[in-house]
């Protein structure tokens, strides 16, 4: 399928009527049949082959068909191996900015968060999607902690949610 890329003028008012302002981190939109669309605040170069592959996975795995402003540029930087700092408001789609590249990149994607409930929620949603994911936090039993540490030591691709003290 063709990837449709549409650049906007700069704010969320330019999102198409069918685009949801709800979090798209793991919530599929009601319509998923059409190709993904990049919605961006600023014009940029055409998407890289790595981003195009990631967008296909976005539709297949997450059932999301549009990116929000800024997400494409953030993912391009991450996929290109550039250090990236993304400061976005709640609900702007930060999680997808690391979850989707994690499916394309080798090795472990380490997510450090002090919010154990958020880590657990994201872990559970990713596990439901059959995405390799693990957690290391104070709520794990010793057995689950050992299993997570063993899995982490294998250095196979996964998303690892850890608390700052870990």
Tab-separated table of C-alpha atoms in Angstrom:
chain	number	residue	atom	x	y	z
A	1	UNK	CA	0.000	0.000	0.000
A	2	UNK	CA	1.043	3.573	-0.607
A	3	UNK	CA	1.988	5.790	2.328
A	4	UNK	CA	0.215	9.136	2.082
A	5	UNK	CA	2.157	12.016	3.568
A	6	UNK	CA	0.363	15.253	4.288
A	7	UNK	CA	2.072	18.192	5.924
A	8	UNK	CA	0.009	20.734	7.816
A	9	UNK	CA	0.430	24.409	8.494
A	10	UNK	CA	1.350	24.098	12.122
A	11	UNK	CA	-1.377	23.337	14.620
A	12	UNK	CA	-3.904	20.658	15.448
A	13	UNK	CA	-6.686	22.636	13.751
A	14	UNK	CA	-5.305	21.281	10.489
A	15	UNK	CA	-5.950	17.661	11.426
A	16	UNK	CA	-8.535	16.098	9.153
A	17	UNK	CA	-12.059	15.703	10.566
A	18	UNK	CA	-11.603	11.928	11.003
A	19	UNK	CA	-8.378	12.344	13.028
A	20	UNK	CA	-8.795	11.795	16.724
A	21	UNK	CA	-7.271	14.065	19.335
A	22	UNK	CA	-7.271	11.140	21.776
A	23	UNK	CA	-3.987	9.439	22.572
A	24	UNK	CA	-2.795	7.274	19.700
A	25	UNK	CA	-0.065	5.521	21.666
A	26	UNK	CA	-1.884	2.210	21.669
A	27	UNK	CA	-5.484	3.134	20.899
A	28	UNK	CA	-6.460	2.233	17.351
A	29	UNK	CA	-8.674	4.694	15.479
A	30	UNK	CA	-12.110	3.583	14.382
A	31	UNK	CA	-11.010	3.463	10.723
A	32	UNK	CA	-7.796	1.574	9.979
A	33	UNK	CA	-8.164	0.483	6.365
A	34	UNK	CA	-6.382	3.360	4.657
A	35	UNK	CA	-2.626	3.913	4.522
A	36	UNK	CA	-0.835	5.828	7.307
A	37	UNK	CA	-0.617	9.590	6.993
A	38	UNK	CA	2.087	11.774	8.474
A	39	UNK	CA	0.684	14.974	9.951
A	40	UNK	CA	3.542	17.371	10.594
A	41	UNK	CA	3.874	20.959	11.733
A	42	UNK	CA	6.692	21.748	9.344
A	43	UNK	CA	7.617	20.589	5.875
A	44	UNK	CA	10.609	18.286	5.670
A	45	UNK	CA	12.345	15.790	3.449
A	46	UNK	CA	10.499	12.722	2.189
A	47	UNK	CA	10.405	9.919	4.771
A	48	UNK	CA	13.399	7.613	4.970
A	49	UNK	CA	13.076	3.933	4.055
A	50	UNK	CA	13.366	3.129	7.786
A	51	UNK	CA	10.410	5.372	8.607
A	52	UNK	CA	8.372	3.913	5.753
A	53	UNK	CA	8.982	0.404	7.156
A	54	UNK	CA	8.033	1.645	10.622
A	55	UNK	CA	4.824	3.197	9.275
A	56	UNK	CA	3.820	-0.134	7.784
A	57	UNK	CA	4.354	-1.751	11.190
A	58	UNK	CA	2.413	1.104	12.791
A	59	UNK	CA	-0.623	0.171	10.741
A	60	UNK	CA	-0.174	-3.605	11.027
A	61	UNK	CA	0.754	-3.845	14.717
A	62	UNK	CA	-0.782	-0.784	16.383
A	63	UNK	CA	-3.658	-0.247	13.899
A	64	UNK	CA	-2.856	3.458	13.781
A	65	UNK	CA	-3.055	5.198	10.432
A	66	UNK	CA	-1.931	8.751	11.196
A	67	UNK	CA	0.970	10.351	12.976
A	68	UNK	CA	0.499	13.504	14.960
A	69	UNK	CA	2.503	16.704	14.474
A	70	UNK	CA	6.155	16.155	15.308
A	71	UNK	CA	6.047	12.369	15.565
A	72	UNK	CA	7.522	11.721	12.111
A	73	UNK	CA	10.463	14.047	12.730
A	74	UNK	CA	11.140	12.502	16.136
A	75	UNK	CA	11.035	8.977	14.735
A	76	UNK	CA	13.252	9.935	11.776
A	77	UNK	CA	15.876	11.197	14.228
A	78	UNK	CA	15.642	8.094	16.431
A	79	UNK	CA	15.770	5.716	13.455
A	80	UNK	CA	18.811	7.601	12.099
A	81	UNK	CA	20.611	7.038	15.409
A	82	UNK	CA	20.629	10.700	16.430
A	83	UNK	CA	20.278	11.680	20.089
A	84	UNK	CA	16.722	12.965	20.381
A	85	UNK	CA	14.892	14.925	23.058
A	86	UNK	CA	11.145	15.222	22.508
A	87	UNK	CA	9.130	17.354	24.888
A	88	UNK	CA	5.446	16.893	24.188
A	89	UNK	CA	2.254	17.455	26.179
A	90	UNK	CA	0.228	14.651	27.677
A	91	UNK	CA	-1.673	12.791	24.985
A	92	UNK	CA	0.552	13.977	22.116
A	93	UNK	CA	1.864	10.497	21.321
A	94	UNK	CA	5.276	10.343	23.001
A	95	UNK	CA	5.124	6.594	23.583
A	96	UNK	CA	4.676	5.782	19.904
A	97	UNK	CA	7.817	7.853	19.203
A	98	UNK	CA	9.947	5.193	20.923
A	99	UNK	CA	7.729	2.123	20.647
A	100	UNK	CA	7.559	2.168	16.855
A	101	UNK	CA	11.318	2.707	16.284
A	102	UNK	CA	11.960	-0.059	18.837
A	103	UNK	CA	10.321	-2.491	16.428
A	104	UNK	CA	12.825	-1.503	13.706
A	105	UNK	CA	16.029	-1.105	15.716
A	106	UNK	CA	18.282	-3.888	17.024
A	107	UNK	CA	18.880	-4.360	20.718
A	108	UNK	CA	17.014	-3.159	23.775
A	109	UNK	CA	14.987	0.047	23.942
A	110	UNK	CA	15.326	1.230	27.531
A	111	UNK	CA	12.454	3.327	28.913
A	112	UNK	CA	13.147	4.895	32.313
A	113	UNK	CA	10.054	6.052	34.171
A	114	UNK	CA	9.168	6.699	37.813
A	115	UNK	CA	5.501	5.968	37.018
A	116	UNK	CA	5.057	2.265	37.751
A	117	UNK	CA	1.333	2.255	36.920
A	118	UNK	CA	2.034	3.777	33.489
A	119	UNK	CA	4.862	1.294	32.889
A	120	UNK	CA	2.600	-1.614	33.803
A	121	UNK	CA	-0.205	-0.329	31.582
A	122	UNK	CA	2.092	0.101	28.586
A	123	UNK	CA	3.810	-3.235	29.255
A	124	UNK	CA	0.473	-5.036	29.327
A	125	UNK	CA	-0.778	-3.366	26.121
A	126	UNK	CA	2.446	-4.149	24.252
A	127	UNK	CA	2.415	-7.747	25.495
A	128	UNK	CA	-1.166	-8.099	24.186
A	129	UNK	CA	0.187	-7.029	20.775
A	130	UNK	CA	2.895	-9.745	20.997
A	131	UNK	CA	5.665	-7.152	21.253
A	132	UNK	CA	8.716	-8.238	23.259
A	133	UNK	CA	8.537	-6.201	26.464
A	134	UNK	CA	9.713	-6.466	30.071
A	135	UNK	CA	9.512	-4.507	33.310
A	136	UNK	CA	11.913	-3.994	36.198
A	137	UNK	CA	10.317	-2.270	39.165
A	138	UNK	CA	9.622	-2.755	42.873
A	139	UNK	CA	6.250	-4.468	42.314
A	140	UNK	CA	7.743	-7.601	40.728
A	141	UNK	CA	8.109	-10.835	42.662
A	142	UNK	CA	11.689	-12.095	42.996
A	143	UNK	CA	10.905	-14.770	40.391
A	144	UNK	CA	9.514	-12.199	37.882
A	145	UNK	CA	12.468	-9.902	38.538
A	146	UNK	CA	14.923	-12.725	37.812
A	147	UNK	CA	13.026	-13.588	34.617
A	148	UNK	CA	13.185	-9.954	33.463
A	149	UNK	CA	16.900	-9.697	34.260
A	150	UNK	CA	17.607	-12.954	32.418
A	151	UNK	CA	15.639	-11.763	29.391
A	152	UNK	CA	17.427	-8.399	29.472
A	153	UNK	CA	20.840	-10.073	29.588
A	154	UNK	CA	20.063	-11.872	26.305
A	155	UNK	CA	20.259	-8.473	24.554
A	156	UNK	CA	17.553	-9.490	22.077
A	157	UNK	CA	15.337	-6.675	20.780
A	158	UNK	CA	12.688	-5.648	23.277
A	159	UNK	CA	11.274	-2.665	25.097
A	160	UNK	CA	12.432	-2.625	28.731
A	161	UNK	CA	10.559	-0.422	31.194
A	162	UNK	CA	12.634	0.320	34.287
A	163	UNK	CA	12.343	2.632	37.258
A	164	UNK	CA	15.146	5.194	37.808
A	165	UNK	CA	16.639	3.280	40.733
A	166	UNK	CA	17.056	0.182	38.503
